[in-house]
Amino acid sequence: MAGREKLSFCRMCMGHCGVVVSVDQNNHLQHIRGDHEDPQTMGYACFKGMKANEAHNSPDRILKPLKKQPDGSFVAIKLEQALDEIAQRISRILQDKGPEAIAGYKGGGAFFTASSVTLLNSLLAAMGSAKMFSSVTIDQSSKAVAMGRIGTWPAGRDAFHRGEVLMLFGANPLLTLSTNGFDNRNPMKRLKGARERGMKLIVIDPRETETARFADVFIQPLPGEDHAILAAMLNLILTEGWQDSEFCQRYAGQLDELRAAVAPFTLEYASQRAEVPAVKIREATELFARDSARGSASSATGPDMSRFPNLAEHLIEALNVVCGRFIREGEEVPNPGVLLPRYPRNAEVLPAQRWWEEGYKSRVGNYGVIDGELPTGIMAEEILQGGEGQVKCLLVHGGNPASAVPDQHKIVKALKSLDLLVTIEPFMTMTAQLSDYILPPTLQYERADLPLYIYEHLVTPDPYTRYTPAVASVPAGAEVCDDAHYLLGLGRRLNLSMRVFDQPLNLQSQPTTDQLLEIATRHAPCSFSDIKKADRGLLFDRDPQFVGPRPTGSTHLFSLMPEDVAEELQQILSLVPATQFKYRMASRRMRDTLNSACKDLPSIKARTPRNPAFMNPQDMQRESLMEGDPVVISSERGEITLRVAVDPTLRCGVVSIAHGFGSLAGQDGDSASTNLLISTDRHCATINAMPRMSGIPINIKGLAADKSL
Ligand SMILES: Nc1nc2c(c(=O)[nH]1)N[C@H]1C(S)=C(S)[C@@H](COP(=O)(O)OP(=O)(O)OC[C@H]3O[C@@H](n4cnc5c(=O)[nH]c(N)nc54)[C@H](O)[C@@H]3O)O[C@H]1N2
Ligand SMILES: Nc1nc2c(c(=O)[nH]1)N[C@H]1C(S)=C(S)[C@@H](COP(=O)(O)OP(=O)(O)OC[C@H]3O[C@@H](n4cnc5c(=O)[nH]c(N)nc54)[C@H](O)[C@@H]3O)O[C@H]1N2
Ligand code: SF4
Ligand SMILES: [Mo]
């Protein structure tokens, strides 16, 4: 029997590219290409997405559950035996130390499995443990903090496809397909379409990124200075009267406090801080606030990884508030929810909730809970600090904390000290190497799925969803199962009453992946079987939602300048540059790798063998460095050695490096983890303990060019 082609979609990032996969006569994955007839992504697929067959068929893939032996080696064991043993060990820890001794960490690999995305949270909750961590709090949880401090407009910000302008701080959607406020489906096509209808683009980034190349105004600041730029923009707007006065009158609280707080931030001050021409900040502000009536300011990881990320996000939203850049009464809500339930969208403010101020507080640092989770910035300390509530067992789902969590030596020490570390993971990652048990899951094309529905309005602005069946078989002889099976299998053995997607689940009759997905579609406008039948998905555009009028009695206002935000802004004014450091490191992503994943696949390794230290040619000349020279990069926290790569798109004074490389030992040939440069003891944000992961003061020192690393 010859091979066949089947339709599916890629679940490695928010792009959700529609693809055509070819399988051979044994139903094993052969090739992947973009599906030109896909109504959402119109043929786009990136290189790493098209090479996912290498991951599926990799000789390095873990195909049987593994158990660590006393000598550190791993042996394969039966799947049900692995679950029995793990459940027994968890049970013992629960009995001896209580639920607080069990923690969970969920990473990117877990988010893109719709049938299991919330199961680790449910498992922990059923045990009575609040120690749930995820990659979100070492990513952009500052956006949630900002909403919790300023308030929410339920209909959302002005939509990408209707805005006259879009202002992006530290985001590169053309490469990363993940920006809130962008249309990430085939992003180049969407951006070109938007520019053709006249949308203007403003980009603020230390690097002239793939996205910045399309900008009408491009500001190239030092990383870590967005607050100064944002405060100066707000100051200029309020001084010139470019705000939307009518919107402010109805909805903006503490406008006078905001005005007073940003008053010291003149264009000249911001220009000095960020080392950019004042006139550029003026130009961007004029285009955004004076010359455009609609379109929002947004960001991705840039400002959220730098110091005071919660302040930066607050000021971004404050810009949207004072300029009234929200979907207004009578306007259509772009994606009101297909799998997620619809809720009332009226022209009103839902007041700042400050969720973290109530309820559970962590024993380390007294942090509260955000979206049901504790900040990952404290996870290592939760494991290392002795006493009641010390974490003894960590269950990792689709993540690689040994690589992803800042302060690498500390997190690795913590992971090594655990009584039990279990990882649901297809490859021998840094975290897997430290685990007592590794449970290998099916990979994306081997399982049925839905889009990342918990963030469905970020995946697509259309009221659209789709299902994919498993389109390929697992490799011959593999003993793997869908992630959900592992998590529910543990729940059953521990006799827990788990809830799935807020519904109680009968664990005795192990649900299939399709049964779980059916629960996930319970709010959909049609049946699960109808969704399954549509092989390129369904658009539910017959019943649009329009923003309702402000309900009578709804008098809530945005909190533009609460006391803690004002304090942070004040602190910014007194920050002095670390003069002992000559450069700042900026975080960035590379096209062909995905955090710590993909990089060992042959075709990816050929393109991206290492994470170089990108530098501007002038800086290289000043330091007498040539392309490929090794350099020692040192921060307050540690040092790594990388090879230099020339990047004329980068501004002077900044070294740009991607994370996700290196090894447990730290250095790995000529790649290394930037997390060795980052501290979780100092420079962490309040509320979400976000470490300073970009804009890090560093020095660089060239090594003899011929030195092998
Ligand atoms: N220094 C520094 N550190 C950073 C960042 C930075 O910019 N700089 N970025 C941060 C950000 S934004 C993030 S999101 C985190 C990422 O943090 P993590 O998500 O913890 O790290 P990843 O490397 O993405 O790990 C994902 C893992 O999921 C596995 N996987 C893939 N598919 C599946 C699957 O179907 N099931 C299961 N169970 N596993 C699967 C992959 O093999 C991979 O090992 O890192 C953060 N860390
Ligand atoms: N190819 C690829 N795609 C990915 C990923 C990947 O690893 N590879 N990872 C996925 C994940 S987990 C995430 S969270 C998203 C992230 O998506 P993005 O945030 O778009 O990712 P980056 O490319 O790191 O873009 C951040 C930009 O911020 C700039 N920057 C750094 N520091 C600062 C600062 O202080 N201020 C300002 N204004 N800019 C700054 C950097 O130069 C960079 O261009 O991407 C996702 N998509
Ligand atoms: S952009 Fe993202 S979703 Fe699209 S093919 Fe690449 S990894 Fe997959
Ligand atoms: Mo991320």
PDB file of C-alpha atoms in Angstrom, residues 159-309:
ATOM      1  CA  ALA A 159      -8.198  44.475  17.168  1.00  0.00           C
ATOM      2  CA  PHE A 160      -5.228  44.053  14.822  1.00  0.00           C
ATOM      3  CA  HIS A 161      -7.393  43.853  11.719  1.00  0.00           C
ATOM      4  CA  ARG A 162      -9.185  47.126  12.465  1.00  0.00           C
ATOM      5  CA  GLY A 163      -6.387  49.225  13.996  1.00  0.00           C
ATOM      6  CA  GLU A 164      -4.904  52.244  12.261  1.00  0.00           C
ATOM      7  CA  VAL A 165      -1.733  51.691  14.218  1.00  0.00           C
ATOM      8  CA  LEU A 166      -0.010  48.945  16.209  1.00  0.00           C
ATOM      9  CA  MET A 167       2.794  49.674  18.641  1.00  0.00           C
ATOM     10  CA  LEU A 168       4.899  46.684  19.673  1.00  0.00           C
ATOM     11  CA  PHE A 169       7.381  46.656  22.538  1.00  0.00           C
ATOM     12  CA  GLY A 170       9.872  43.757  22.449  1.00  0.00           C
ATOM     13  CA  ALA A 171       7.936  41.420  20.184  1.00  0.00           C
ATOM     14  CA  ASN A 172       8.936  39.700  16.980  1.00  0.00           C
ATOM     15  CA  PRO A 173       5.767  38.003  15.711  1.00  0.00           C
ATOM     16  CA  LEU A 174       7.102  37.392  12.202  1.00  0.00           C
ATOM     17  CA  LEU A 175       9.544  34.934  13.771  1.00  0.00           C
ATOM     18  CA  THR A 176       7.825  33.778  16.951  1.00  0.00           C
ATOM     19  CA  LEU A 177       4.108  33.819  16.035  1.00  0.00           C
ATOM     20  CA  SER A 178       3.055  34.483  19.606  1.00  0.00           C
ATOM     21  CA  THR A 179       2.288  38.148  20.080  1.00  0.00           C
ATOM     22  CA  ASN A 180      -0.853  39.176  21.871  1.00  0.00           C
ATOM     23  CA  GLY A 181      -2.510  41.797  19.640  1.00  0.00           C
ATOM     24  CA  PHE A 182      -0.954  40.527  16.394  1.00  0.00           C
ATOM     25  CA  ASP A 183      -2.514  38.171  13.886  1.00  0.00           C
ATOM     26  CA  ASN A 184      -0.109  35.256  14.194  1.00  0.00           C
ATOM     27  CA  ARG A 185      -1.715  33.102  11.489  1.00  0.00           C
ATOM     28  CA  ASN A 186       0.716  33.357   8.593  1.00  0.00           C
ATOM     29  CA  PRO A 187       2.038  36.565  10.148  1.00  0.00           C
ATOM     30  CA  MET A 188       3.848  37.956   7.109  1.00  0.00           C
ATOM     31  CA  LYS A 189       0.707  37.738   4.993  1.00  0.00           C
ATOM     32  CA  ARG A 190      -1.395  39.269   7.759  1.00  0.00           C
ATOM     33  CA  LEU A 191       1.056  42.120   8.283  1.00  0.00           C
ATOM     34  CA  LYS A 192       1.264  42.851   4.563  1.00  0.00           C
ATOM     35  CA  GLY A 193      -2.538  42.850   4.395  1.00  0.00           C
ATOM     36  CA  ALA A 194      -2.745  45.250   7.318  1.00  0.00           C
ATOM     37  CA  ARG A 195      -0.156  47.573   5.779  1.00  0.00           C
ATOM     38  CA  GLU A 196      -2.031  47.546   2.483  1.00  0.00           C
ATOM     39  CA  ARG A 197      -5.143  48.807   4.242  1.00  0.00           C
ATOM     40  CA  GLY A 198      -3.007  51.535   5.817  1.00  0.00           C
ATOM     41  CA  MET A 199      -2.079  50.254   9.266  1.00  0.00           C
ATOM     42  CA  LYS A 200       1.034  51.909  10.667  1.00  0.00           C
ATOM     43  CA  LEU A 201       3.536  49.947  12.722  1.00  0.00           C
ATOM     44  CA  ILE A 202       5.723  51.187  15.562  1.00  0.00           C
ATOM     45  CA  VAL A 203       8.372  48.848  16.947  1.00  0.00           C
ATOM     46  CA  ILE A 204      10.498  49.345  20.046  1.00  0.00           C
ATOM     47  CA  ASP A 205      13.298  46.778  20.174  1.00  0.00           C
ATOM     48  CA  PRO A 206      17.092  46.799  20.644  1.00  0.00           C
ATOM     49  CA  ARG A 207      17.291  44.772  17.444  1.00  0.00           C
ATOM     50  CA  GLU A 208      15.902  45.676  14.061  1.00  0.00           C
ATOM     51  CA  THR A 209      13.973  42.449  13.970  1.00  0.00           C
ATOM     52  CA  GLU A 210      12.232  40.788  11.046  1.00  0.00           C
ATOM     53  CA  THR A 211       9.101  42.607  12.272  1.00  0.00           C
ATOM     54  CA  ALA A 212      10.847  45.954  12.835  1.00  0.00           C
ATOM     55  CA  ARG A 213      11.856  46.015   9.183  1.00  0.00           C
ATOM     56  CA  PHE A 214       8.232  46.838   8.387  1.00  0.00           C
ATOM     57  CA  ALA A 215       7.971  49.599  10.980  1.00  0.00           C
ATOM     58  CA  ASP A 216       7.001  53.163  10.131  1.00  0.00           C
ATOM     59  CA  VAL A 217       8.720  54.263  13.321  1.00  0.00           C
ATOM     60  CA  PHE A 218      11.420  52.125  14.857  1.00  0.00           C
ATOM     61  CA  ILE A 219      13.004  52.925  18.210  1.00  0.00           C
ATOM     62  CA  GLN A 220      16.117  50.986  19.154  1.00  0.00           C
ATOM     63  CA  PRO A 221      16.616  51.413  22.902  1.00  0.00           C
ATOM     64  CA  LEU A 222      18.832  49.740  25.446  1.00  0.00           C
ATOM     65  CA  PRO A 223      16.910  46.791  26.872  1.00  0.00           C
ATOM     66  CA  GLY A 224      15.318  47.340  30.269  1.00  0.00           C
ATOM     67  CA  GLU A 225      14.306  50.971  29.665  1.00  0.00           C
ATOM     68  CA  ASP A 226      10.770  50.570  28.334  1.00  0.00           C
ATOM     69  CA  HIS A 227       9.306  52.191  31.455  1.00  0.00           C
ATOM     70  CA  ALA A 228      11.144  55.420  30.816  1.00  0.00           C
ATOM     71  CA  ILE A 229       9.977  55.474  27.184  1.00  0.00           C
ATOM     72  CA  LEU A 230       6.394  54.594  28.108  1.00  0.00           C
ATOM     73  CA  ALA A 231       6.235  57.131  30.922  1.00  0.00           C
ATOM     74  CA  ALA A 232       7.625  59.813  28.599  1.00  0.00           C
ATOM     75  CA  MET A 233       5.014  58.917  25.977  1.00  0.00           C
ATOM     76  CA  LEU A 234       2.238  59.202  28.561  1.00  0.00           C
ATOM     77  CA  ASN A 235       3.664  62.479  29.809  1.00  0.00           C
ATOM     78  CA  LEU A 236       3.744  63.911  26.295  1.00  0.00           C
ATOM     79  CA  ILE A 237       0.214  62.712  25.519  1.00  0.00           C
ATOM     80  CA  LEU A 238      -1.238  64.217  28.693  1.00  0.00           C
ATOM     81  CA  THR A 239       0.713  67.455  28.267  1.00  0.00           C
ATOM     82  CA  GLU A 240      -0.329  67.901  24.642  1.00  0.00           C
ATOM     83  CA  GLY A 241      -3.897  66.769  25.283  1.00  0.00           C
ATOM     84  CA  TRP A 242      -3.724  63.880  22.798  1.00  0.00           C
ATOM     85  CA  GLN A 243      -5.643  61.566  25.126  1.00  0.00           C
ATOM     86  CA  ASP A 244      -9.199  60.473  24.365  1.00  0.00           C
ATOM     87  CA  SER A 245     -10.817  62.853  26.820  1.00  0.00           C
ATOM     88  CA  GLU A 246     -14.293  61.461  26.459  1.00  0.00           C
ATOM     89  CA  PHE A 247     -13.161  57.904  27.156  1.00  0.00           C
ATOM     90  CA  CYS A 248     -10.994  59.104  30.046  1.00  0.00           C
ATOM     91  CA  GLN A 249     -13.867  61.002  31.570  1.00  0.00           C
ATOM     92  CA  ARG A 250     -16.038  57.903  31.570  1.00  0.00           C
ATOM     93  CA  TYR A 251     -13.548  55.210  32.414  1.00  0.00           C
ATOM     94  CA  ALA A 252     -10.152  56.470  33.621  1.00  0.00           C
ATOM     95  CA  GLY A 253      -9.545  56.570  37.356  1.00  0.00           C
ATOM     96  CA  GLN A 254      -6.479  58.189  38.954  1.00  0.00           C
ATOM     97  CA  LEU A 255      -5.706  60.195  35.818  1.00  0.00           C
ATOM     98  CA  ASP A 256      -4.312  63.060  37.892  1.00  0.00           C
ATOM     99  CA  GLU A 257      -2.118  60.639  39.809  1.00  0.00           C
ATOM    100  CA  LEU A 258      -0.861  59.217  36.513  1.00  0.00           C
ATOM    101  CA  ARG A 259      -0.189  62.714  35.208  1.00  0.00           C
ATOM    102  CA  ALA A 260       1.817  63.588  38.319  1.00  0.00           C
ATOM    103  CA  ALA A 261       3.723  60.320  38.354  1.00  0.00           C
ATOM    104  CA  VAL A 262       4.880  60.555  34.728  1.00  0.00           C
ATOM    105  CA  ALA A 263       5.663  64.295  34.899  1.00  0.00           C
ATOM    106  CA  PRO A 264       9.390  63.788  35.643  1.00  0.00           C
ATOM    107  CA  PHE A 265       9.708  61.581  32.559  1.00  0.00           C
ATOM    108  CA  THR A 266      10.506  64.086  29.859  1.00  0.00           C
ATOM    109  CA  LEU A 267      11.487  63.050  26.356  1.00  0.00           C
ATOM    110  CA  GLU A 268      15.043  64.113  27.150  1.00  0.00           C
ATOM    111  CA  TYR A 269      15.109  61.982  30.292  1.00  0.00           C
ATOM    112  CA  ALA A 270      13.809  58.903  28.459  1.00  0.00           C
ATOM    113  CA  SER A 271      16.198  59.604  25.616  1.00  0.00           C
ATOM    114  CA  GLN A 272      19.145  59.570  28.025  1.00  0.00           C
ATOM    115  CA  ARG A 273      17.970  56.460  29.810  1.00  0.00           C
ATOM    116  CA  ALA A 274      17.236  54.402  26.729  1.00  0.00           C
ATOM    117  CA  GLU A 275      19.953  56.000  24.595  1.00  0.00           C
ATOM    118  CA  VAL A 276      17.605  56.849  21.752  1.00  0.00           C
ATOM    119  CA  PRO A 277      16.921  60.217  20.109  1.00  0.00           C
ATOM    120  CA  ALA A 278      14.142  62.133  21.912  1.00  0.00           C
ATOM    121  CA  VAL A 279      12.682  63.012  18.539  1.00  0.00           C
ATOM    122  CA  LYS A 280      12.064  59.315  17.825  1.00  0.00           C
ATOM    123  CA  ILE A 281       9.994  58.923  20.984  1.00  0.00           C
ATOM    124  CA  ARG A 282       8.061  62.024  20.014  1.00  0.00           C
ATOM    125  CA  GLU A 283       7.509  60.693  16.505  1.00  0.00           C
ATOM    126  CA  ALA A 284       6.188  57.372  17.820  1.00  0.00           C
ATOM    127  CA  THR A 285       3.908  59.117  20.309  1.00  0.00           C
ATOM    128  CA  GLU A 286       2.543  61.458  17.668  1.00  0.00           C
ATOM    129  CA  LEU A 287       1.803  58.588  15.328  1.00  0.00           C
ATOM    130  CA  PHE A 288       0.192  56.500  18.046  1.00  0.00           C
ATOM    131  CA  ALA A 289      -1.779  59.068  20.002  1.00  0.00           C
ATOM    132  CA  ARG A 290      -2.188  62.198  17.879  1.00  0.00           C
ATOM    133  CA  ASP A 291      -2.426  60.887  14.331  1.00  0.00           C
ATOM    134  CA  SER A 292      -4.249  57.589  14.889  1.00  0.00           C
ATOM    135  CA  ALA A 293      -7.631  57.136  16.464  1.00  0.00           C
ATOM    136  CA  ARG A 294      -7.676  53.355  16.781  1.00  0.00           C
ATOM    137  CA  GLY A 295      -5.130  50.596  17.356  1.00  0.00           C
ATOM    138  CA  SER A 296      -3.372  49.406  20.450  1.00  0.00           C
ATOM    139  CA  ALA A 297      -0.013  49.144  22.138  1.00  0.00           C
ATOM    140  CA  SER A 298       1.157  45.633  22.894  1.00  0.00           C
ATOM    141  CA  SER A 299       4.236  43.593  23.703  1.00  0.00           C
ATOM    142  CA  ALA A 300       5.691  40.117  23.953  1.00  0.00           C
ATOM    143  CA  THR A 301       8.624  38.935  26.045  1.00  0.00           C
ATOM    144  CA  GLY A 302      10.976  41.937  25.641  1.00  0.00           C
ATOM    145  CA  PRO A 303       9.677  44.219  28.415  1.00  0.00           C
ATOM    146  CA  ASP A 304       8.299  41.274  30.391  1.00  0.00           C
ATOM    147  CA  MET A 305      11.739  39.701  30.771  1.00  0.00           C
ATOM    148  CA  SER A 306      13.439  42.928  31.798  1.00  0.00           C
ATOM    149  CA  ARG A 307      13.440  44.555  35.224  1.00  0.00           C
ATOM    150  CA  PHE A 308      10.139  45.907  36.564  1.00  0.00           C
ATOM    151  CA  PRO A 309       8.117  43.950  33.983  1.00  0.00           C
TER     152      PRO A 309
END
